[in-house]
């Protein structure tokens, strides 16, 4: 991640930690009050900052929203990359472990996913494309695992796009339907 404006590389880790704290505060407020009903001033006050100081970490409220989405996506990508590295050529074990990791990260970050569904429309086109591109990379990991299983005749041939989108829908439905549980 790039060093936030006004920070040197030397204190980049501290600045990144502070960005995460601010994002966690913004997430809590967005979920409680709604994205549009939450002002930058409210976020700054809840984070113990002045509005001007907040802008040293984020250029805009929209950038905070994008950062919140990306946090969960990065964790999913890292977990899936680890699965692929650890389990190698066994597609059944890889799929079991990848599904477990995917659902676990989504479960641990339900507010991130719920906010994505509520406020994705609030992002500009570039930010939307970045979120969608990262989601495609995540789903491509499942696609590679499934392709390997089909090639090895361990999985029945099925349309990969349907299988991969079903995985995504199952993960997301855990969050969007949690009210029914």
Short mmCIF file of C-alpha atoms in Angstrom, two decimals:
data_model
loop_
_atom_site.label_atom_id
_atom_site.label_comp_id
_atom_site.label_asym_id
_atom_site.label_seq_id
_atom_site.Cartn_x
_atom_site.Cartn_y
_atom_site.Cartn_z
CA UNK A 1 0.00 0.00 0.00
CA UNK A 2 1.26 3.50 -0.77
CA UNK A 3 2.47 5.71 2.03
CA UNK A 4 -0.35 8.14 2.97
CA UNK A 5 0.19 11.80 2.10
CA UNK A 6 2.34 13.64 4.60
CA UNK A 7 4.14 10.54 5.90
CA UNK A 8 7.66 9.33 5.31
CA UNK A 9 8.55 5.75 4.51
CA UNK A 10 10.09 5.53 7.99
CA UNK A 11 6.73 5.90 9.70
CA UNK A 12 4.71 4.12 6.98
CA UNK A 13 3.84 1.18 9.23
CA UNK A 14 2.51 3.51 11.90
CA UNK A 15 0.56 5.49 9.31
CA UNK A 16 -0.90 2.28 7.87
CA UNK A 17 -1.96 1.14 11.34
CA UNK A 18 -3.66 4.49 11.88
CA UNK A 19 -5.42 4.19 8.49
CA UNK A 20 -6.77 0.82 9.59
CA UNK A 21 -8.01 2.32 12.89
CA UNK A 22 -9.75 5.14 11.03
CA UNK A 23 -11.27 2.66 8.57
CA UNK A 24 -12.55 0.52 11.46
CA UNK A 25 -14.16 3.60 12.98
CA UNK A 26 -15.69 4.56 9.63
CA UNK A 27 -17.00 1.01 9.13
CA UNK A 28 -18.68 1.06 12.53
CA UNK A 29 -20.30 4.43 11.79
CA UNK A 30 -21.33 3.50 8.25
CA UNK A 31 -23.02 0.33 9.52
CA UNK A 32 -24.75 2.16 12.37
CA UNK A 33 -25.81 5.35 10.57
CA UNK A 34 -25.41 4.62 6.87
CA UNK A 35 -22.67 5.77 4.54
CA UNK A 36 -24.46 8.89 3.30
CA UNK A 37 -25.68 9.90 6.76
CA UNK A 38 -22.15 9.74 8.22
CA UNK A 39 -20.05 12.87 7.79
CA UNK A 40 -16.28 13.09 7.60
CA UNK A 41 -16.46 15.25 10.71
CA UNK A 42 -18.24 12.45 12.63
CA UNK A 43 -15.59 9.95 11.52
CA UNK A 44 -12.78 12.31 12.54
CA UNK A 45 -14.33 12.97 15.95
CA UNK A 46 -14.92 9.26 16.63
CA UNK A 47 -11.32 8.54 15.59
CA UNK A 48 -9.98 11.30 17.84
CA UNK A 49 -8.72 13.44 14.94
CA UNK A 50 -9.42 16.81 13.44
CA UNK A 51 -10.98 16.77 9.98
CA UNK A 52 -7.73 18.15 8.56
CA UNK A 53 -5.71 15.36 10.17
CA UNK A 54 -8.09 12.75 8.80
CA UNK A 55 -7.32 13.97 5.28
CA UNK A 56 -3.66 13.09 5.88
CA UNK A 57 -4.79 9.45 5.79
CA UNK A 58 -7.67 9.47 3.30
CA UNK A 59 -8.42 11.92 0.49
CA UNK A 60 -12.18 11.39 0.80
CA UNK A 61 -14.95 9.46 2.48
CA UNK A 62 -15.23 7.40 -0.71
CA UNK A 63 -11.57 6.42 -0.42
CA UNK A 64 -12.31 5.17 3.12
CA UNK A 65 -15.18 3.10 1.76
CA UNK A 66 -12.96 1.57 -0.92
CA UNK A 67 -10.23 0.86 1.64
CA UNK A 68 -12.76 -0.94 3.86
CA UNK A 69 -13.80 -3.20 0.97
CA UNK A 70 -10.23 -3.87 -0.04
CA UNK A 71 -9.23 -4.91 3.49
CA UNK A 72 -11.51 -7.95 3.41
CA UNK A 73 -10.62 -8.77 -0.17
CA UNK A 74 -6.89 -8.71 0.58
CA UNK A 75 -7.40 -11.09 3.51
CA UNK A 76 -9.34 -13.48 1.27
CA UNK A 77 -6.66 -13.32 -1.44
CA UNK A 78 -3.90 -13.99 1.07
CA UNK A 79 -5.78 -16.93 2.60
CA UNK A 80 -6.44 -18.49 -0.82
CA UNK A 81 -2.86 -17.95 -1.97
CA UNK A 82 -1.72 -19.77 1.15
CA UNK A 83 -4.06 -22.68 0.36
CA UNK A 84 -2.69 -23.02 -3.15
CA UNK A 85 0.93 -22.91 -1.91
CA UNK A 86 0.34 -25.40 0.90
CA UNK A 87 -1.81 -28.01 -0.79
CA UNK A 88 -0.31 -28.18 -4.25
CA UNK A 89 -1.78 -30.70 -6.68
CA UNK A 90 -4.62 -32.25 -4.61
CA UNK A 91 -7.73 -30.42 -5.86
CA UNK A 92 -10.15 -32.01 -3.37
CA UNK A 93 -8.10 -30.99 -0.35
CA UNK A 94 -7.39 -27.60 -1.91
CA UNK A 95 -11.08 -26.96 -2.57
CA UNK A 96 -12.10 -28.01 0.95
CA UNK A 97 -9.45 -25.81 2.52
CA UNK A 98 -10.06 -22.87 0.15
CA UNK A 99 -13.80 -22.93 0.86
CA UNK A 100 -13.09 -23.07 4.59
CA UNK A 101 -10.73 -20.11 4.38
CA UNK A 102 -13.06 -18.10 2.13
CA UNK A 103 -16.10 -18.59 4.35
CA UNK A 104 -14.06 -18.02 7.49
CA UNK A 105 -12.73 -14.65 6.31
CA UNK A 106 -16.19 -13.60 5.16
CA UNK A 107 -17.64 -14.65 8.51
CA UNK A 108 -14.99 -12.66 10.39
CA UNK A 109 -15.61 -9.59 8.20
CA UNK A 110 -19.37 -9.67 7.80
CA UNK A 111 -19.69 -5.92 8.24
CA UNK A 112 -17.27 -5.31 5.34
CA UNK A 113 -19.31 -7.54 3.02
CA UNK A 114 -22.65 -6.14 4.16
CA UNK A 115 -21.39 -2.61 3.58
CA UNK A 116 -20.23 -3.63 0.10
CA UNK A 117 -23.75 -4.70 -0.79
CA UNK A 118 -25.26 -1.56 0.67
CA UNK A 119 -22.88 1.04 -0.68
CA UNK A 120 -21.06 -0.31 -3.76
CA UNK A 121 -23.16 2.12 -5.80
CA UNK A 122 -21.50 5.01 -3.95
CA UNK A 123 -18.08 4.31 -5.44
CA UNK A 124 -16.89 5.93 -8.65
CA UNK A 125 -16.30 3.82 -11.76
CA UNK A 126 -12.55 3.38 -11.19
CA UNK A 127 -13.02 2.20 -7.61
CA UNK A 128 -15.81 -0.17 -8.67
CA UNK A 129 -13.56 -1.68 -11.35
CA UNK A 130 -10.77 -2.20 -8.81
CA UNK A 131 -13.12 -4.01 -6.40
CA UNK A 132 -14.56 -6.13 -9.22
CA UNK A 133 -11.08 -6.96 -10.58
CA UNK A 134 -9.95 -8.12 -7.14
CA UNK A 135 -13.13 -10.21 -6.76
CA UNK A 136 -12.38 -11.80 -10.15
CA UNK A 137 -8.85 -12.67 -9.00
CA UNK A 138 -10.30 -14.28 -5.88
CA UNK A 139 -12.76 -16.32 -7.93
CA UNK A 140 -9.99 -17.25 -10.42
CA UNK A 141 -8.30 -19.16 -7.60
CA UNK A 142 -11.39 -21.31 -7.18
CA UNK A 143 -11.59 -21.71 -10.94
CA UNK A 144 -8.01 -23.03 -11.10
CA UNK A 145 -8.70 -25.52 -8.31
CA UNK A 146 -11.89 -26.71 -9.99
CA UNK A 147 -10.20 -26.97 -13.41
CA UNK A 148 -7.46 -29.13 -11.88
CA UNK A 149 -10.07 -31.39 -10.30
CA UNK A 150 -11.93 -31.76 -13.58
CA UNK A 151 -8.68 -32.46 -15.46
CA UNK A 152 -7.75 -35.13 -12.90
CA UNK A 153 -11.30 -36.55 -13.14
CA UNK A 154 -11.81 -35.92 -9.41
CA UNK A 155 -14.70 -33.50 -10.08
CA UNK A 156 -17.50 -33.88 -12.60
CA UNK A 157 -17.31 -31.44 -15.49
CA UNK A 158 -19.60 -28.50 -14.81
CA UNK A 159 -19.68 -24.97 -16.21
CA UNK A 160 -16.90 -23.26 -14.24
CA UNK A 161 -18.54 -19.84 -14.25
CA UNK A 162 -21.64 -21.30 -12.60
CA UNK A 163 -19.59 -23.16 -10.00
CA UNK A 164 -17.41 -20.17 -9.15
CA UNK A 165 -20.31 -17.74 -8.95
CA UNK A 166 -22.17 -20.22 -6.73
CA UNK A 167 -19.22 -20.21 -4.33
CA UNK A 168 -19.25 -16.40 -4.25
CA UNK A 169 -23.03 -16.33 -3.77
CA UNK A 170 -22.85 -18.83 -0.91
CA UNK A 171 -20.20 -16.79 0.86
CA UNK A 172 -22.03 -13.53 0.40
CA UNK A 173 -25.41 -15.00 1.31
CA UNK A 174 -24.02 -15.89 4.74
CA UNK A 175 -23.77 -12.16 5.33
CA UNK A 176 -26.81 -10.90 3.46
CA UNK A 177 -29.16 -13.47 5.03
CA UNK A 178 -27.75 -13.51 8.55
CA UNK A 179 -30.94 -11.83 9.73
CA UNK A 180 -32.73 -15.12 9.04
CA UNK A 181 -30.51 -17.15 11.35
#
